[in-house]
Amino acid sequence: MRAYGNDKIVDAMIMVVIITAGLFCLLPLLHIFALSLSANGPILSGKVTILPVEIDFSAYKAVFGNAAMIHSLLFTIGLVVLFTAISMLMTIMAAYPLTKPNLKGRNFFLLLIVLTMFFSGGMIPEYLLVKNLHLLDSIWALILPGMVNAFYLLIIKTFFSSIPVELEESARMDGANHFKILWHVILPLSLPVMATLSLFYAVGRWNGFMDALLYITNSELYPLQLKLYEMVINSQVNDMAIAEGLNASVPIPESLKAASIMFATIPILLVYPALQRYFISGMMIGAVKG
């Protein structure tokens, strides 16, 4: 009975910690959302906390009326889809052979992959590599350098290794080669981990900013995060006129920044509910298998 009571106390403490951590994550987002929907006066007077004050959609009208922002959003969606598809294909094609004990140099290749998780060439060598490959100002500069994540590769390789080898042997007795085994046996059983890693790749590319800042100067190829950065830094709103009440209908920079952040955040948040059931099972499998 005493142990049962202690468990309830521990559970309550865990719940308090989780709720507190959740609030720390949620409150800044609610504050940004409230700023994006509030009128100029309450924002300038500091009255906006987590609820909108005097709801005003002028900031969202300014963002959605920006053709360059819409172009950047569509370009980023296409970039994320292409990047995720190529990354998953290359990760799977690299992980599957590493599950075969008879692969020559298997341990050596695994060692090389693990080393990349601890050591990297650094920003300048990577920039020079991209430049010498003539990838600057191209979409491939945003895809090829981060195409395969070593940690994700090890996760999916571990998952493949956990699939009973008898299934593969049965398929081989029916005349299947490695590609057929991978496509018809391994991948259908790997849906949770594939969905999870696809989400990780997609979110990573969606939030990618530094590589675009280094490699892209053509505004037609600006991903959304870089466009957001440009919009925040180079806002052309005349905040002095707003402060003097000369044009209260024009959104102030704070409101415009908040609306832009929500514009860049909501699309990727909508992906999570669709993949949630695969996300949980995929994370647990990748975490406990040795």
PDB file of C-alpha atoms in Angstrom:
ATOM      1  CA  MET A   1       0.000   0.000   0.000  1.00  0.00           C
ATOM      2  CA  ARG A   2       2.874   2.339   0.858  1.00  0.00           C
ATOM      3  CA  ALA A   3       4.528   1.601  -2.482  1.00  0.00           C
ATOM      4  CA  TYR A   4       1.253   2.311  -4.258  1.00  0.00           C
ATOM      5  CA  GLY A   5       1.004   5.666  -2.475  1.00  0.00           C
ATOM      6  CA  ASN A   6       4.586   6.559  -3.416  1.00  0.00           C
ATOM      7  CA  ASP A   7       3.828   5.735  -7.042  1.00  0.00           C
ATOM      8  CA  LYS A   8       0.898   8.148  -6.999  1.00  0.00           C
ATOM      9  CA  ILE A   9       3.114  10.909  -5.609  1.00  0.00           C
ATOM     10  CA  VAL A  10       5.752  10.255  -8.244  1.00  0.00           C
ATOM     11  CA  ASP A  11       3.101  10.227 -10.968  1.00  0.00           C
ATOM     12  CA  ALA A  12       1.731  13.551  -9.702  1.00  0.00           C
ATOM     13  CA  MET A  13       5.215  15.081  -9.688  1.00  0.00           C
ATOM     14  CA  ILE A  14       5.821  13.857 -13.224  1.00  0.00           C
ATOM     15  CA  MET A  15       2.521  15.349 -14.350  1.00  0.00           C
ATOM     16  CA  VAL A  16       3.409  18.700 -12.768  1.00  0.00           C
ATOM     17  CA  VAL A  17       6.790  18.728 -14.511  1.00  0.00           C
ATOM     18  CA  ILE A  18       5.251  17.776 -17.867  1.00  0.00           C
ATOM     19  CA  ILE A  19       2.476  20.389 -17.591  1.00  0.00           C
ATOM     20  CA  THR A  20       5.004  23.057 -16.584  1.00  0.00           C
ATOM     21  CA  ALA A  21       7.285  22.198 -19.489  1.00  0.00           C
ATOM     22  CA  GLY A  22       4.284  22.178 -21.833  1.00  0.00           C
ATOM     23  CA  LEU A  23       3.237  25.633 -20.665  1.00  0.00           C
ATOM     24  CA  PHE A  24       6.754  26.973 -21.201  1.00  0.00           C
ATOM     25  CA  CYS A  25       6.517  25.721 -24.804  1.00  0.00           C
ATOM     26  CA  LEU A  26       2.919  26.825 -25.399  1.00  0.00           C
ATOM     27  CA  LEU A  27       2.817  30.291 -23.824  1.00  0.00           C
ATOM     28  CA  PRO A  28       5.308  31.977 -26.217  1.00  0.00           C
ATOM     29  CA  LEU A  29       3.339  30.627 -29.175  1.00  0.00           C
ATOM     30  CA  LEU A  30       0.065  31.937 -27.695  1.00  0.00           C
ATOM     31  CA  HIS A  31       1.684  35.327 -27.103  1.00  0.00           C
ATOM     32  CA  ILE A  32       2.881  35.516 -30.732  1.00  0.00           C
ATOM     33  CA  PHE A  33      -0.577  34.467 -31.913  1.00  0.00           C
ATOM     34  CA  ALA A  34      -2.195  37.161 -29.749  1.00  0.00           C
ATOM     35  CA  LEU A  35       0.189  39.816 -31.092  1.00  0.00           C
ATOM     36  CA  SER A  36      -0.615  38.834 -34.662  1.00  0.00           C
ATOM     37  CA  LEU A  37      -4.349  39.371 -34.076  1.00  0.00           C
ATOM     38  CA  SER A  38      -4.239  42.492 -31.880  1.00  0.00           C
ATOM     39  CA  ALA A  39      -4.668  46.119 -32.900  1.00  0.00           C
ATOM     40  CA  ASN A  40      -1.743  48.539 -32.882  1.00  0.00           C
ATOM     41  CA  GLY A  41      -2.774  50.462 -29.778  1.00  0.00           C
ATOM     42  CA  PRO A  42      -2.803  47.549 -27.283  1.00  0.00           C
ATOM     43  CA  ILE A  43       0.487  46.225 -28.713  1.00  0.00           C
ATOM     44  CA  LEU A  44       2.248  49.576 -28.337  1.00  0.00           C
ATOM     45  CA  SER A  45       0.892  49.992 -24.802  1.00  0.00           C
ATOM     46  CA  GLY A  46       1.964  46.463 -23.790  1.00  0.00           C
ATOM     47  CA  LYS A  47      -1.520  45.192 -22.995  1.00  0.00           C
ATOM     48  CA  VAL A  48      -1.280  42.014 -25.091  1.00  0.00           C
ATOM     49  CA  THR A  49      -0.370  38.817 -23.208  1.00  0.00           C
ATOM     50  CA  ILE A  50      -1.776  35.473 -24.422  1.00  0.00           C
ATOM     51  CA  LEU A  51      -5.161  36.696 -25.679  1.00  0.00           C
ATOM     52  CA  PRO A  52      -5.758  39.102 -28.593  1.00  0.00           C
ATOM     53  CA  VAL A  53      -6.897  42.624 -27.672  1.00  0.00           C
ATOM     54  CA  GLU A  54      -9.100  44.520 -30.124  1.00  0.00           C
ATOM     55  CA  ILE A  55      -8.857  41.870 -32.849  1.00  0.00           C
ATOM     56  CA  ASP A  56      -7.381  43.210 -36.090  1.00  0.00           C
ATOM     57  CA  PHE A  57      -6.510  41.136 -39.186  1.00  0.00           C
ATOM     58  CA  SER A  58      -4.488  43.828 -40.954  1.00  0.00           C
ATOM     59  CA  ALA A  59      -1.169  42.043 -40.262  1.00  0.00           C
ATOM     60  CA  TYR A  60      -2.430  38.820 -41.870  1.00  0.00           C
ATOM     61  CA  LYS A  61      -3.808  40.819 -44.807  1.00  0.00           C
ATOM     62  CA  ALA A  62      -0.355  42.341 -45.281  1.00  0.00           C
ATOM     63  CA  VAL A  63       1.349  38.921 -45.138  1.00  0.00           C
ATOM     64  CA  PHE A  64      -1.095  37.132 -47.453  1.00  0.00           C
ATOM     65  CA  GLY A  65      -1.060  40.146 -49.780  1.00  0.00           C
ATOM     66  CA  ASN A  66       2.696  39.780 -50.203  1.00  0.00           C
ATOM     67  CA  ALA A  67       3.167  37.829 -53.455  1.00  0.00           C
ATOM     68  CA  ALA A  68       6.806  37.091 -52.627  1.00  0.00           C
ATOM     69  CA  MET A  69       5.752  35.508 -49.330  1.00  0.00           C
ATOM     70  CA  ILE A  70       3.237  33.255 -51.076  1.00  0.00           C
ATOM     71  CA  HIS A  71       5.858  32.301 -53.673  1.00  0.00           C
ATOM     72  CA  SER A  72       8.304  31.488 -50.875  1.00  0.00           C
ATOM     73  CA  LEU A  73       5.688  29.332 -49.133  1.00  0.00           C
ATOM     74  CA  LEU A  74       4.955  27.316 -52.290  1.00  0.00           C
ATOM     75  CA  PHE A  75       8.675  26.975 -53.042  1.00  0.00           C
ATOM     76  CA  THR A  76       9.349  25.771 -49.491  1.00  0.00           C
ATOM     77  CA  ILE A  77       6.570  23.182 -49.681  1.00  0.00           C
ATOM     78  CA  GLY A  78       8.033  21.812 -52.917  1.00  0.00           C
ATOM     79  CA  LEU A  79      11.540  21.900 -51.435  1.00  0.00           C
ATOM     80  CA  VAL A  80      10.468  20.014 -48.305  1.00  0.00           C
ATOM     81  CA  VAL A  81       8.655  17.323 -50.318  1.00  0.00           C
ATOM     82  CA  LEU A  82      11.615  16.822 -52.670  1.00  0.00           C
ATOM     83  CA  PHE A  83      14.171  16.885 -49.843  1.00  0.00           C
ATOM     84  CA  THR A  84      12.207  14.414 -47.724  1.00  0.00           C
ATOM     85  CA  ALA A  85      11.672  11.997 -50.616  1.00  0.00           C
ATOM     86  CA  ILE A  86      15.347  12.031 -51.640  1.00  0.00           C
ATOM     87  CA  SER A  87      16.583  11.841 -48.055  1.00  0.00           C
ATOM     88  CA  MET A  88      14.368   8.875 -47.173  1.00  0.00           C
ATOM     89  CA  LEU A  89      15.325   7.068 -50.392  1.00  0.00           C
ATOM     90  CA  MET A  90      19.051   7.531 -49.777  1.00  0.00           C
ATOM     91  CA  THR A  91      18.752   6.688 -46.058  1.00  0.00           C
ATOM     92  CA  ILE A  92      16.873   3.461 -46.790  1.00  0.00           C
ATOM     93  CA  MET A  93      19.235   2.459 -49.588  1.00  0.00           C
ATOM     94  CA  ALA A  94      22.211   3.014 -47.272  1.00  0.00           C
ATOM     95  CA  ALA A  95      20.691   1.350 -44.199  1.00  0.00           C
ATOM     96  CA  TYR A  96      19.488  -1.880 -45.813  1.00  0.00           C
ATOM     97  CA  PRO A  97      22.925  -3.206 -46.906  1.00  0.00           C
ATOM     98  CA  LEU A  98      24.337  -2.415 -43.466  1.00  0.00           C
ATOM     99  CA  THR A  99      21.942  -4.947 -41.937  1.00  0.00           C
ATOM    100  CA  LYS A 100      23.655  -7.781 -43.831  1.00  0.00           C
ATOM    101  CA  PRO A 101      26.383  -9.497 -41.725  1.00  0.00           C
ATOM    102  CA  ASN A 102      28.093 -10.772 -44.886  1.00  0.00           C
ATOM    103  CA  LEU A 103      28.627  -7.262 -46.299  1.00  0.00           C
ATOM    104  CA  LYS A 104      32.379  -6.745 -46.716  1.00  0.00           C
ATOM    105  CA  GLY A 105      33.654  -3.748 -44.739  1.00  0.00           C
ATOM    106  CA  ARG A 106      30.351  -3.420 -42.881  1.00  0.00           C
ATOM    107  CA  ASN A 107      31.952  -2.410 -39.587  1.00  0.00           C
ATOM    108  CA  PHE A 108      34.254   0.041 -41.361  1.00  0.00           C
ATOM    109  CA  PHE A 109      31.304   1.768 -43.068  1.00  0.00           C
ATOM    110  CA  LEU A 110      29.421   1.905 -39.777  1.00  0.00           C
ATOM    111  CA  LEU A 111      32.468   3.470 -38.098  1.00  0.00           C
ATOM    112  CA  LEU A 112      32.676   6.124 -40.820  1.00  0.00           C
ATOM    113  CA  ILE A 113      28.989   6.936 -40.390  1.00  0.00           C
ATOM    114  CA  VAL A 114      29.271   7.186 -36.608  1.00  0.00           C
ATOM    115  CA  LEU A 115      32.353   9.444 -36.876  1.00  0.00           C
ATOM    116  CA  THR A 116      30.326  12.000 -38.833  1.00  0.00           C
ATOM    117  CA  MET A 117      28.048  12.349 -35.809  1.00  0.00           C
ATOM    118  CA  PHE A 118      30.942  13.645 -33.710  1.00  0.00           C
ATOM    119  CA  PHE A 119      33.160  15.438 -36.224  1.00  0.00           C
ATOM    120  CA  SER A 120      32.341  17.681 -39.177  1.00  0.00           C
ATOM    121  CA  GLY A 121      34.323  19.780 -41.601  1.00  0.00           C
ATOM    122  CA  GLY A 122      32.821  23.028 -40.356  1.00  0.00           C
ATOM    123  CA  MET A 123      31.005  25.872 -42.019  1.00  0.00           C
ATOM    124  CA  ILE A 124      33.795  27.245 -44.235  1.00  0.00           C
ATOM    125  CA  PRO A 125      34.920  23.896 -45.755  1.00  0.00           C
ATOM    126  CA  GLU A 126      31.294  23.019 -46.380  1.00  0.00           C
ATOM    127  CA  TYR A 127      30.699  26.356 -48.097  1.00  0.00           C
ATOM    128  CA  LEU A 128      33.809  25.892 -50.264  1.00  0.00           C
ATOM    129  CA  LEU A 129      32.658  22.397 -51.196  1.00  0.00           C
ATOM    130  CA  VAL A 130      29.236  23.642 -52.248  1.00  0.00           C
ATOM    131  CA  LYS A 131      30.840  26.513 -54.176  1.00  0.00           C
ATOM    132  CA  ASN A 132      33.323  24.251 -55.990  1.00  0.00           C
ATOM    133  CA  LEU A 133      30.492  21.912 -56.946  1.00  0.00           C
ATOM    134  CA  HIS A 134      28.752  24.957 -58.527  1.00  0.00           C
ATOM    135  CA  LEU A 135      25.695  24.456 -56.355  1.00  0.00           C
ATOM    136  CA  LEU A 136      25.441  28.037 -55.097  1.00  0.00           C
ATOM    137  CA  ASP A 137      22.118  29.684 -55.916  1.00  0.00           C
ATOM    138  CA  SER A 138      20.497  26.362 -56.797  1.00  0.00           C
ATOM    139  CA  ILE A 139      17.913  24.251 -55.041  1.00  0.00           C
ATOM    140  CA  TRP A 140      20.465  21.430 -54.779  1.00  0.00           C
ATOM    141  CA  ALA A 141      22.517  23.513 -52.333  1.00  0.00           C
ATOM    142  CA  LEU A 142      19.582  23.120 -49.942  1.00  0.00           C
ATOM    143  CA  ILE A 143      19.170  19.382 -50.562  1.00  0.00           C
ATOM    144  CA  LEU A 144      22.477  17.603 -51.141  1.00  0.00           C
ATOM    145  CA  PRO A 145      24.594  18.745 -48.130  1.00  0.00           C
ATOM    146  CA  GLY A 146      22.018  17.548 -45.575  1.00  0.00           C
ATOM    147  CA  MET A 147      20.579  14.711 -47.613  1.00  0.00           C
ATOM    148  CA  VAL A 148      21.427  11.873 -45.189  1.00  0.00           C
ATOM    149  CA  ASN A 149      21.404  12.221 -41.427  1.00  0.00           C
ATOM    150  CA  ALA A 150      23.743   9.684 -39.788  1.00  0.00           C
ATOM    151  CA  PHE A 151      21.603   9.350 -36.661  1.00  0.00           C
ATOM    152  CA  TYR A 152      18.434   8.688 -38.673  1.00  0.00           C
ATOM    153  CA  LEU A 153      20.342   6.174 -40.792  1.00  0.00           C
ATOM    154  CA  LEU A 154      21.352   4.220 -37.682  1.00  0.00           C
ATOM    155  CA  ILE A 155      17.766   4.295 -36.395  1.00  0.00           C
ATOM    156  CA  ILE A 156      16.313   2.852 -39.572  1.00  0.00           C
ATOM    157  CA  LYS A 157      19.171   0.336 -39.853  1.00  0.00           C
ATOM    158  CA  THR A 158      18.392  -0.823 -36.305  1.00  0.00           C
ATOM    159  CA  PHE A 159      14.726  -1.158 -37.186  1.00  0.00           C
ATOM    160  CA  PHE A 160      15.494  -3.204 -40.292  1.00  0.00           C
ATOM    161  CA  SER A 161      17.690  -5.505 -38.191  1.00  0.00           C
ATOM    162  CA  SER A 162      14.796  -6.137 -35.801  1.00  0.00           C
ATOM    163  CA  ILE A 163      12.623  -7.655 -38.557  1.00  0.00           C
ATOM    164  CA  PRO A 164      12.732 -11.488 -38.356  1.00  0.00           C
ATOM    165  CA  VAL A 165      15.215 -12.867 -40.852  1.00  0.00           C
ATOM    166  CA  GLU A 166      12.839 -15.777 -41.567  1.00  0.00           C
ATOM    167  CA  LEU A 167      10.621 -13.406 -43.568  1.00  0.00           C
ATOM    168  CA  GLU A 168      13.523 -12.506 -45.818  1.00  0.00           C
ATOM    169  CA  GLU A 169      14.569 -16.134 -46.222  1.00  0.00           C
ATOM    170  CA  SER A 170      11.022 -17.080 -47.171  1.00  0.00           C
ATOM    171  CA  ALA A 171      10.916 -14.340 -49.811  1.00  0.00           C
ATOM    172  CA  ARG A 172      14.297 -15.435 -51.159  1.00  0.00           C
ATOM    173  CA  MET A 173      13.035 -19.022 -51.514  1.00  0.00           C
ATOM    174  CA  ASP A 174      10.223 -17.610 -53.684  1.00  0.00           C
ATOM    175  CA  GLY A 175      12.843 -16.053 -55.975  1.00  0.00           C
ATOM    176  CA  ALA A 176      12.877 -12.481 -54.628  1.00  0.00           C
ATOM    177  CA  ASN A 177      16.076 -10.465 -54.942  1.00  0.00           C
ATOM    178  CA  HIS A 178      17.232  -7.751 -52.544  1.00  0.00           C
ATOM    179  CA  PHE A 179      15.186  -4.993 -54.196  1.00  0.00           C
ATOM    180  CA  LYS A 180      11.985  -7.074 -54.063  1.00  0.00           C
ATOM    181  CA  ILE A 181      12.663  -8.069 -50.463  1.00  0.00           C
ATOM    182  CA  LEU A 182      13.237  -4.437 -49.516  1.00  0.00           C
ATOM    183  CA  TRP A 183      10.169  -3.165 -51.375  1.00  0.00           C
ATOM    184  CA  HIS A 184       7.662  -5.962 -50.632  1.00  0.00           C
ATOM    185  CA  VAL A 185       8.812  -7.236 -47.217  1.00  0.00           C
ATOM    186  CA  ILE A 186      10.947  -4.732 -45.314  1.00  0.00           C
ATOM    187  CA  LEU A 187       9.331  -1.395 -46.176  1.00  0.00           C
ATOM    188  CA  PRO A 188       5.686  -2.419 -45.508  1.00  0.00           C
ATOM    189  CA  LEU A 189       6.761  -3.502 -42.014  1.00  0.00           C
ATOM    190  CA  SER A 190       8.705  -0.287 -41.446  1.00  0.00           C
ATOM    191  CA  LEU A 191       5.897   2.223 -41.851  1.00  0.00           C
ATOM    192  CA  PRO A 192       6.130   3.669 -38.277  1.00  0.00           C
ATOM    193  CA  VAL A 193       9.847   4.424 -38.418  1.00  0.00           C
ATOM    194  CA  MET A 194       9.608   5.680 -42.003  1.00  0.00           C
ATOM    195  CA  ALA A 195       6.791   8.080 -41.095  1.00  0.00           C
ATOM    196  CA  THR A 196       8.718   9.289 -38.042  1.00  0.00           C
ATOM    197  CA  LEU A 197      11.949   9.929 -39.898  1.00  0.00           C
ATOM    198  CA  SER A 198      10.096  11.528 -42.795  1.00  0.00           C
ATOM    199  CA  LEU A 199       8.583  13.945 -40.311  1.00  0.00           C
ATOM    200  CA  PHE A 200      12.008  14.675 -38.820  1.00  0.00           C
ATOM    201  CA  TYR A 201      13.516  15.313 -42.247  1.00  0.00           C
ATOM    202  CA  ALA A 202      10.566  17.500 -43.276  1.00  0.00           C
ATOM    203  CA  VAL A 203      10.613  19.591 -40.084  1.00  0.00           C
ATOM    204  CA  GLY A 204      14.390  19.989 -40.284  1.00  0.00           C
ATOM    205  CA  ARG A 205      14.189  21.231 -43.871  1.00  0.00           C
ATOM    206  CA  TRP A 206      11.180  23.453 -43.138  1.00  0.00           C
ATOM    207  CA  ASN A 207      13.034  25.164 -40.295  1.00  0.00           C
ATOM    208  CA  GLY A 208      16.342  25.261 -42.202  1.00  0.00           C
ATOM    209  CA  PHE A 209      17.744  28.791 -42.302  1.00  0.00           C
ATOM    210  CA  MET A 210      21.529  28.982 -42.069  1.00  0.00           C
ATOM    211  CA  ASP A 211      22.292  26.996 -45.234  1.00  0.00           C
ATOM    212  CA  ALA A 212      19.885  29.175 -47.245  1.00  0.00           C
ATOM    213  CA  LEU A 213      21.515  32.291 -45.801  1.00  0.00           C
ATOM    214  CA  LEU A 214      24.951  31.055 -46.893  1.00  0.00           C
ATOM    215  CA  TYR A 215      24.189  29.501 -50.271  1.00  0.00           C
ATOM    216  CA  ILE A 216      21.228  31.412 -51.718  1.00  0.00           C
ATOM    217  CA  THR A 217      21.248  35.004 -52.988  1.00  0.00           C
ATOM    218  CA  ASN A 218      18.531  34.660 -55.632  1.00  0.00           C
ATOM    219  CA  SER A 219      15.296  35.832 -53.997  1.00  0.00           C
ATOM    220  CA  GLU A 220      13.322  33.415 -56.200  1.00  0.00           C
ATOM    221  CA  LEU A 221      14.938  30.549 -54.252  1.00  0.00           C
ATOM    222  CA  TYR A 222      14.399  31.948 -50.770  1.00  0.00           C
ATOM    223  CA  PRO A 223      12.836  29.325 -48.457  1.00  0.00           C
ATOM    224  CA  LEU A 224      10.220  30.574 -46.056  1.00  0.00           C
ATOM    225  CA  GLN A 225      12.515  30.952 -43.039  1.00  0.00           C
ATOM    226  CA  LEU A 226      14.935  33.144 -44.997  1.00  0.00           C
ATOM    227  CA  LYS A 227      12.039  35.166 -46.396  1.00  0.00           C
ATOM    228  CA  LEU A 228      10.716  35.586 -42.876  1.00  0.00           C
ATOM    229  CA  TYR A 229      14.138  36.772 -41.731  1.00  0.00           C
ATOM    230  CA  GLU A 230      14.293  39.281 -44.569  1.00  0.00           C
ATOM    231  CA  MET A 231      10.788  40.500 -43.843  1.00  0.00           C
ATOM    232  CA  VAL A 232      11.496  40.998 -40.153  1.00  0.00           C
ATOM    233  CA  ILE A 233      14.831  42.731 -40.682  1.00  0.00           C
ATOM    234  CA  ASN A 234      13.837  44.893 -43.621  1.00  0.00           C
ATOM    235  CA  SER A 235      10.322  45.784 -42.598  1.00  0.00           C
ATOM    236  CA  GLN A 236       9.306  48.887 -44.476  1.00  0.00           C
ATOM    237  CA  VAL A 237       6.452  49.802 -42.190  1.00  0.00           C
ATOM    238  CA  ASN A 238       6.614  53.389 -41.008  1.00  0.00           C
ATOM    239  CA  ASP A 239       6.331  52.789 -37.279  1.00  0.00           C
ATOM    240  CA  MET A 240       6.899  56.476 -36.542  1.00  0.00           C
ATOM    241  CA  ALA A 241       3.720  57.327 -38.404  1.00  0.00           C
ATOM    242  CA  ILE A 242       1.924  54.589 -36.498  1.00  0.00           C
ATOM    243  CA  ALA A 243       3.198  55.889 -33.167  1.00  0.00           C
ATOM    244  CA  GLU A 244       1.984  59.377 -34.071  1.00  0.00           C
ATOM    245  CA  GLY A 245      -1.423  58.039 -35.060  1.00  0.00           C
ATOM    246  CA  LEU A 246      -1.088  59.166 -38.669  1.00  0.00           C
ATOM    247  CA  ASN A 247      -2.008  55.775 -40.123  1.00  0.00           C
ATOM    248  CA  ALA A 248      -3.420  53.442 -37.532  1.00  0.00           C
ATOM    249  CA  SER A 249      -4.663  50.929 -40.116  1.00  0.00           C
ATOM    250  CA  VAL A 250      -1.132  49.925 -41.159  1.00  0.00           C
ATOM    251  CA  PRO A 251       0.224  47.022 -39.038  1.00  0.00           C
ATOM    252  CA  ILE A 252       3.222  47.856 -36.903  1.00  0.00           C
ATOM    253  CA  PRO A 253       6.410  45.752 -37.175  1.00  0.00           C
ATOM    254  CA  GLU A 254       5.650  43.743 -34.020  1.00  0.00           C
ATOM    255  CA  SER A 255       2.266  42.684 -35.369  1.00  0.00           C
ATOM    256  CA  LEU A 256       3.717  41.996 -38.815  1.00  0.00           C
ATOM    257  CA  LYS A 257       6.517  39.872 -37.368  1.00  0.00           C
ATOM    258  CA  ALA A 258       4.049  37.872 -35.283  1.00  0.00           C
ATOM    259  CA  ALA A 259       1.764  37.249 -38.273  1.00  0.00           C
ATOM    260  CA  SER A 260       4.767  36.180 -40.377  1.00  0.00           C
ATOM    261  CA  ILE A 261       5.913  33.746 -37.678  1.00  0.00           C
ATOM    262  CA  MET A 262       2.447  32.191 -37.485  1.00  0.00           C
ATOM    263  CA  PHE A 263       2.333  32.057 -41.302  1.00  0.00           C
ATOM    264  CA  ALA A 264       5.599  30.091 -41.304  1.00  0.00           C
ATOM    265  CA  THR A 265       4.732  27.851 -38.343  1.00  0.00           C
ATOM    266  CA  ILE A 266       1.149  26.709 -38.866  1.00  0.00           C
ATOM    267  CA  PRO A 267       1.688  24.662 -42.084  1.00  0.00           C
ATOM    268  CA  ILE A 268       4.269  22.364 -40.483  1.00  0.00           C
ATOM    269  CA  LEU A 269       2.189  22.061 -37.292  1.00  0.00           C
ATOM    270  CA  LEU A 270      -0.669  20.679 -39.387  1.00  0.00           C
ATOM    271  CA  VAL A 271       1.522  17.721 -40.389  1.00  0.00           C
ATOM    272  CA  TYR A 272       1.926  16.401 -36.840  1.00  0.00           C
ATOM    273  CA  PRO A 273      -1.665  15.176 -36.214  1.00  0.00           C
ATOM    274  CA  ALA A 274      -1.626  13.147 -39.438  1.00  0.00           C
ATOM    275  CA  LEU A 275       1.571  11.309 -38.440  1.00  0.00           C
ATOM    276  CA  GLN A 276       1.104  11.198 -34.665  1.00  0.00           C
ATOM    277  CA  ARG A 277       0.224   7.497 -34.364  1.00  0.00           C
ATOM    278  CA  TYR A 278       3.248   6.491 -36.461  1.00  0.00           C
ATOM    279  CA  PHE A 279       5.424   9.033 -34.666  1.00  0.00           C
ATOM    280  CA  ILE A 280       4.880   7.518 -31.204  1.00  0.00           C
ATOM    281  CA  SER A 281       5.380   3.891 -32.244  1.00  0.00           C
ATOM    282  CA  GLY A 282       8.350   4.745 -34.447  1.00  0.00           C
ATOM    283  CA  MET A 283      10.116   6.633 -31.692  1.00  0.00           C
ATOM    284  CA  MET A 284       9.603   3.816 -29.169  1.00  0.00           C
ATOM    285  CA  ILE A 285      10.880   1.151 -31.554  1.00  0.00           C
ATOM    286  CA  GLY A 286      13.925   3.175 -32.529  1.00  0.00           C
ATOM    287  CA  ALA A 287      14.680   3.872 -28.878  1.00  0.00           C
ATOM    288  CA  VAL A 288      14.571   0.392 -27.365  1.00  0.00           C
ATOM    289  CA  LYS A 289      16.147  -1.810 -30.010  1.00  0.00           C
ATOM    290  CA  GLY A 290      19.863  -2.364 -29.604  1.00  0.00           C
TER     291      GLY A 290
END
